[in-house]
Amino acid sequence: MISFLDLSHLFLSFLFISFFSSFLVLRRFRGKISLGISR
């Protein structure tokens, strides 16, 4: 049986990974936008 701590740890790790990936995508997107503006 999965304990509550394991479940919360899994949820936190998933949240962190999703936040990190979204941050990277936002940075890349912002870079593309700045390049378009400079041109």
mmCIF file with all atom_site columns, N, CA and C in Angstrom:
data_model
loop_
_atom_site.group_PDB
_atom_site.id
_atom_site.type_symbol
_atom_site.label_atom_id
_atom_site.label_alt_id
_atom_site.label_comp_id
_atom_site.label_asym_id
_atom_site.label_entity_id
_atom_site.label_seq_id
_atom_site.pdbx_PDB_ins_code
_atom_site.Cartn_x
_atom_site.Cartn_y
_atom_site.Cartn_z
_atom_site.occupancy
_atom_site.B_iso_or_equiv
_atom_site.pdbx_formal_charge
_atom_site.auth_seq_id
_atom_site.auth_comp_id
_atom_site.auth_asym_id
_atom_site.auth_atom_id
_atom_site.pdbx_PDB_model_num
ATOM 1   N N  . MET A 1 1  ? 0.844  -1.199 0.000   1.00 0.00 ? 1  MET A N  1
ATOM 2   C CA . MET A 1 1  ? 0.000  0.000  0.000   1.00 0.00 ? 1  MET A CA 1
ATOM 3   C C  . MET A 1 1  ? 0.884  1.256  0.000   1.00 0.00 ? 1  MET A C  1
ATOM 4   N N  . ILE A 1 2  ? 0.532  2.209  -0.856  1.00 0.00 ? 2  ILE A N  1
ATOM 5   C CA . ILE A 1 2  ? 1.315  3.437  -0.956  1.00 0.00 ? 2  ILE A CA 1
ATOM 6   C C  . ILE A 1 2  ? 0.982  4.353  0.218   1.00 0.00 ? 2  ILE A C  1
ATOM 7   N N  . SER A 1 3  ? 2.020  4.828  0.881   1.00 0.00 ? 3  SER A N  1
ATOM 8   C CA . SER A 1 3  ? 1.783  5.716  2.025   1.00 0.00 ? 3  SER A CA 1
ATOM 9   C C  . SER A 1 3  ? 1.531  7.149  1.551   1.00 0.00 ? 3  SER A C  1
ATOM 10  N N  . PHE A 1 4  ? 1.001  7.965  2.453   1.00 0.00 ? 4  PHE A N  1
ATOM 11  C CA . PHE A 1 4  ? 0.674  9.351  2.109   1.00 0.00 ? 4  PHE A CA 1
ATOM 12  C C  . PHE A 1 4  ? 1.937  10.151 1.787   1.00 0.00 ? 4  PHE A C  1
ATOM 13  N N  . LEU A 1 5  ? 3.026  9.867  2.516   1.00 0.00 ? 5  LEU A N  1
ATOM 14  C CA . LEU A 1 5  ? 4.276  10.601 2.292   1.00 0.00 ? 5  LEU A CA 1
ATOM 15  C C  . LEU A 1 5  ? 4.808  10.335 0.894   1.00 0.00 ? 5  LEU A C  1
ATOM 16  N N  . ASP A 1 6  ? 4.753  9.068  0.471   1.00 0.00 ? 6  ASP A N  1
ATOM 17  C CA . ASP A 1 6  ? 5.237  8.735  -0.869  1.00 0.00 ? 6  ASP A CA 1
ATOM 18  C C  . ASP A 1 6  ? 4.410  9.462  -1.920  1.00 0.00 ? 6  ASP A C  1
ATOM 19  N N  . LEU A 1 7  ? 3.107  9.513  -1.711  1.00 0.00 ? 7  LEU A N  1
ATOM 20  C CA . LEU A 1 7  ? 2.210  10.161 -2.668  1.00 0.00 ? 7  LEU A CA 1
ATOM 21  C C  . LEU A 1 7  ? 2.517  11.658 -2.750  1.00 0.00 ? 7  LEU A C  1
ATOM 22  N N  . SER A 1 8  ? 2.687  12.298 -1.590  1.00 0.00 ? 8  SER A N  1
ATOM 23  C CA . SER A 1 8  ? 2.970  13.741 -1.572  1.00 0.00 ? 8  SER A CA 1
ATOM 24  C C  . SER A 1 8  ? 4.334  14.021 -2.209  1.00 0.00 ? 8  SER A C  1
ATOM 25  N N  . HIS A 1 9  ? 5.310  13.126 -1.964  1.00 0.00 ? 9  HIS A N  1
ATOM 26  C CA . HIS A 1 9  ? 6.638  13.307 -2.544  1.00 0.00 ? 9  HIS A CA 1
ATOM 27  C C  . HIS A 1 9  ? 6.563  13.207 -4.067  1.00 0.00 ? 9  HIS A C  1
ATOM 28  N N  . LEU A 1 10 ? 5.793  12.240 -4.551  1.00 0.00 ? 10 LEU A N  1
ATOM 29  C CA . LEU A 1 10 ? 5.633  12.048 -5.989  1.00 0.00 ? 10 LEU A CA 1
ATOM 30  C C  . LEU A 1 10 ? 4.964  13.276 -6.604  1.00 0.00 ? 10 LEU A C  1
ATOM 31  N N  . PHE A 1 11 ? 3.936  13.790 -5.926  1.00 0.00 ? 11 PHE A N  1
ATOM 32  C CA . PHE A 1 11 ? 3.217  14.965 -6.423  1.00 0.00 ? 11 PHE A CA 1
ATOM 33  C C  . PHE A 1 11 ? 4.138  16.185 -6.461  1.00 0.00 ? 11 PHE A C  1
ATOM 34  N N  . LEU A 1 12 ? 4.947  16.356 -5.417  1.00 0.00 ? 12 LEU A N  1
ATOM 35  C CA . LEU A 1 12 ? 5.858  17.503 -5.354  1.00 0.00 ? 12 LEU A CA 1
ATOM 36  C C  . LEU A 1 12 ? 6.902  17.422 -6.463  1.00 0.00 ? 12 LEU A C  1
ATOM 37  N N  . SER A 1 13 ? 7.445  16.236 -6.693  1.00 0.00 ? 13 SER A N  1
ATOM 38  C CA . SER A 1 13 ? 8.454  16.075 -7.740  1.00 0.00 ? 13 SER A CA 1
ATOM 39  C C  . SER A 1 13 ? 7.839  16.358 -9.111  1.00 0.00 ? 13 SER A C  1
ATOM 40  N N  . PHE A 1 14 ? 6.594  15.890 -9.314  1.00 0.00 ? 14 PHE A N  1
ATOM 41  C CA . PHE A 1 14 ? 5.907  16.126 -10.592 1.00 0.00 ? 14 PHE A CA 1
ATOM 42  C C  . PHE A 1 14 ? 5.667  17.623 -10.781 1.00 0.00 ? 14 PHE A C  1
ATOM 43  N N  . LEU A 1 15 ? 5.277  18.297 -9.703  1.00 0.00 ? 15 LEU A N  1
ATOM 44  C CA . LEU A 1 15 ? 5.013  19.737 -9.759  1.00 0.00 ? 15 LEU A CA 1
ATOM 45  C C  . LEU A 1 15 ? 6.305  20.489 -10.107 1.00 0.00 ? 15 LEU A C  1
ATOM 46  N N  . PHE A 1 16 ? 7.405  20.084 -9.465  1.00 0.00 ? 16 PHE A N  1
ATOM 47  C CA . PHE A 1 16 ? 8.685  20.740 -9.700  1.00 0.00 ? 16 PHE A CA 1
ATOM 48  C C  . PHE A 1 16 ? 9.135  20.563 -11.148 1.00 0.00 ? 16 PHE A C  1
ATOM 49  N N  . ILE A 1 17 ? 8.988  19.333 -11.673 1.00 0.00 ? 17 ILE A N  1
ATOM 50  C CA . ILE A 1 17 ? 9.401  19.055 -13.050 1.00 0.00 ? 17 ILE A CA 1
ATOM 51  C C  . ILE A 1 17 ? 8.563  19.861 -14.034 1.00 0.00 ? 17 ILE A C  1
ATOM 52  N N  . SER A 1 18 ? 7.252  19.915 -13.807 1.00 0.00 ? 18 SER A N  1
ATOM 53  C CA . SER A 1 18 ? 6.370  20.655 -14.723 1.00 0.00 ? 18 SER A CA 1
ATOM 54  C C  . SER A 1 18 ? 6.701  22.151 -14.667 1.00 0.00 ? 18 SER A C  1
ATOM 55  N N  . PHE A 1 19 ? 6.976  22.657 -13.459 1.00 0.00 ? 19 PHE A N  1
ATOM 56  C CA . PHE A 1 19 ? 7.309  24.077 -13.309 1.00 0.00 ? 19 PHE A CA 1
ATOM 57  C C  . PHE A 1 19 ? 8.623  24.396 -14.014 1.00 0.00 ? 19 PHE A C  1
ATOM 58  N N  . PHE A 1 20 ? 9.615  23.511 -13.850 1.00 0.00 ? 20 PHE A N  1
ATOM 59  C CA . PHE A 1 20 ? 10.919 23.723 -14.463 1.00 0.00 ? 20 PHE A CA 1
ATOM 60  C C  . PHE A 1 20 ? 10.822 23.703 -15.988 1.00 0.00 ? 20 PHE A C  1
ATOM 61  N N  . SER A 1 21 ? 10.067 22.730 -16.531 1.00 0.00 ? 21 SER A N  1
ATOM 62  C CA . SER A 1 21 ? 9.929  22.621 -17.993 1.00 0.00 ? 21 SER A CA 1
ATOM 63  C C  . SER A 1 21 ? 9.205  23.848 -18.545 1.00 0.00 ? 21 SER A C  1
ATOM 64  N N  . SER A 1 22 ? 8.158  24.295 -17.842 1.00 0.00 ? 22 SER A N  1
ATOM 65  C CA . SER A 1 22 ? 7.401  25.466 -18.311 1.00 0.00 ? 22 SER A CA 1
ATOM 66  C C  . SER A 1 22 ? 8.304  26.704 -18.268 1.00 0.00 ? 22 SER A C  1
ATOM 67  N N  . PHE A 1 23 ? 9.179  26.785 -17.254 1.00 0.00 ? 23 PHE A N  1
ATOM 68  C CA . PHE A 1 23 ? 10.094 27.925 -17.140 1.00 0.00 ? 23 PHE A CA 1
ATOM 69  C C  . PHE A 1 23 ? 11.063 27.942 -18.321 1.00 0.00 ? 23 PHE A C  1
ATOM 70  N N  . LEU A 1 24 ? 11.587 26.758 -18.681 1.00 0.00 ? 24 LEU A N  1
ATOM 71  C CA . LEU A 1 24 ? 12.521 26.672 -19.804 1.00 0.00 ? 24 LEU A CA 1
ATOM 72  C C  . LEU A 1 24 ? 11.827 27.074 -21.097 1.00 0.00 ? 24 LEU A C  1
ATOM 73  N N  . VAL A 1 25 ? 10.598 26.602 -21.287 1.00 0.00 ? 25 VAL A N  1
ATOM 74  C CA . VAL A 1 25 ? 9.847  26.924 -22.507 1.00 0.00 ? 25 VAL A CA 1
ATOM 75  C C  . VAL A 1 25 ? 9.584  28.430 -22.571 1.00 0.00 ? 25 VAL A C  1
ATOM 76  N N  . LEU A 1 26 ? 9.244  29.017 -21.419 1.00 0.00 ? 26 LEU A N  1
ATOM 77  C CA . LEU A 1 26 ? 8.968  30.461 -21.390 1.00 0.00 ? 26 LEU A CA 1
ATOM 78  C C  . LEU A 1 26 ? 10.229 31.240 -21.758 1.00 0.00 ? 26 LEU A C  1
ATOM 79  N N  . ARG A 1 27 ? 11.367 30.801 -21.246 1.00 0.00 ? 27 ARG A N  1
ATOM 80  C CA . ARG A 1 27 ? 12.621 31.497 -21.544 1.00 0.00 ? 27 ARG A CA 1
ATOM 81  C C  . ARG A 1 27 ? 12.933 31.429 -23.037 1.00 0.00 ? 27 ARG A C  1
ATOM 82  N N  . ARG A 1 28 ? 12.734 30.240 -23.622 1.00 0.00 ? 28 ARG A N  1
ATOM 83  C CA . ARG A 1 28 ? 13.008 30.064 -25.050 1.00 0.00 ? 28 ARG A CA 1
ATOM 84  C C  . ARG A 1 28 ? 12.040 30.921 -25.874 1.00 0.00 ? 28 ARG A C  1
ATOM 85  N N  . PHE A 1 29 ? 10.775 30.941 -25.432 1.00 0.00 ? 29 PHE A N  1
ATOM 86  C CA . PHE A 1 29 ? 9.749  31.715 -26.145 1.00 0.00 ? 29 PHE A CA 1
ATOM 87  C C  . PHE A 1 29 ? 10.078 33.200 -26.077 1.00 0.00 ? 29 PHE A C  1
ATOM 88  N N  . ARG A 1 30 ? 10.516 33.652 -24.903 1.00 0.00 ? 30 ARG A N  1
ATOM 89  C CA . ARG A 1 30 ? 10.856 35.066 -24.730 1.00 0.00 ? 30 ARG A CA 1
ATOM 90  C C  . ARG A 1 30 ? 12.042 35.432 -25.621 1.00 0.00 ? 30 ARG A C  1
ATOM 91  N N  . GLY A 1 31 ? 12.994 34.510 -25.743 1.00 0.00 ? 31 GLY A N  1
ATOM 92  C CA . GLY A 1 31 ? 14.159 34.758 -26.594 1.00 0.00 ? 31 GLY A CA 1
ATOM 93  C C  . GLY A 1 31 ? 13.733 34.933 -28.042 1.00 0.00 ? 31 GLY A C  1
ATOM 94  N N  . LYS A 1 32 ? 12.806 34.077 -28.505 1.00 0.00 ? 32 LYS A N  1
ATOM 95  C CA . LYS A 1 32 ? 12.317 34.180 -29.884 1.00 0.00 ? 32 LYS A CA 1
ATOM 96  C C  . LYS A 1 32 ? 11.612 35.514 -30.094 1.00 0.00 ? 32 LYS A C  1
ATOM 97  N N  . ILE A 1 33 ? 10.836 35.939 -29.098 1.00 0.00 ? 33 ILE A N  1
ATOM 98  C CA . ILE A 1 33 ? 10.091 37.200 -29.215 1.00 0.00 ? 33 ILE A CA 1
ATOM 99  C C  . ILE A 1 33 ? 11.075 38.374 -29.289 1.00 0.00 ? 33 ILE A C  1
ATOM 100 N N  . SER A 1 34 ? 12.105 38.358 -28.439 1.00 0.00 ? 34 SER A N  1
ATOM 101 C CA . SER A 1 34 ? 13.076 39.458 -28.435 1.00 0.00 ? 34 SER A CA 1
ATOM 102 C C  . SER A 1 34 ? 13.818 39.488 -29.771 1.00 0.00 ? 34 SER A C  1
ATOM 103 N N  . LEU A 1 35 ? 14.101 38.308 -30.346 1.00 0.00 ? 35 LEU A N  1
ATOM 104 C CA . LEU A 1 35 ? 14.788 38.262 -31.637 1.00 0.00 ? 35 LEU A CA 1
ATOM 105 C C  . LEU A 1 35 ? 13.898 38.874 -32.712 1.00 0.00 ? 35 LEU A C  1
ATOM 106 N N  . GLY A 1 36 ? 12.605 38.563 -32.663 1.00 0.00 ? 36 GLY A N  1
ATOM 107 C CA . GLY A 1 36 ? 11.669 39.099 -33.649 1.00 0.00 ? 36 GLY A CA 1
ATOM 108 C C  . GLY A 1 36 ? 11.568 40.607 -33.528 1.00 0.00 ? 36 GLY A C  1
ATOM 109 N N  . ILE A 1 37 ? 11.626 41.113 -32.285 1.00 0.00 ? 37 ILE A N  1
ATOM 110 C CA . ILE A 1 37 ? 11.515 42.565 -32.068 1.00 0.00 ? 37 ILE A CA 1
ATOM 111 C C  . ILE A 1 37 ? 12.781 43.271 -32.568 1.00 0.00 ? 37 ILE A C  1
ATOM 112 N N  . SER A 1 38 ? 13.928 42.665 -32.321 1.00 0.00 ? 38 SER A N  1
ATOM 113 C CA . SER A 1 38 ? 15.192 43.293 -32.733 1.00 0.00 ? 38 SER A CA 1
ATOM 114 C C  . SER A 1 38 ? 15.237 43.405 -34.253 1.00 0.00 ? 38 SER A C  1
ATOM 115 N N  . ARG A 1 39 ? 14.668 42.434 -34.954 1.00 0.00 ? 39 ARG A N  1
ATOM 116 C CA . ARG A 1 39 ? 14.632 42.488 -36.418 1.00 0.00 ? 39 ARG A CA 1
ATOM 117 C C  . ARG A 1 39 ? 13.539 43.448 -36.858 1.00 0.00 ? 39 ARG A C  1
#
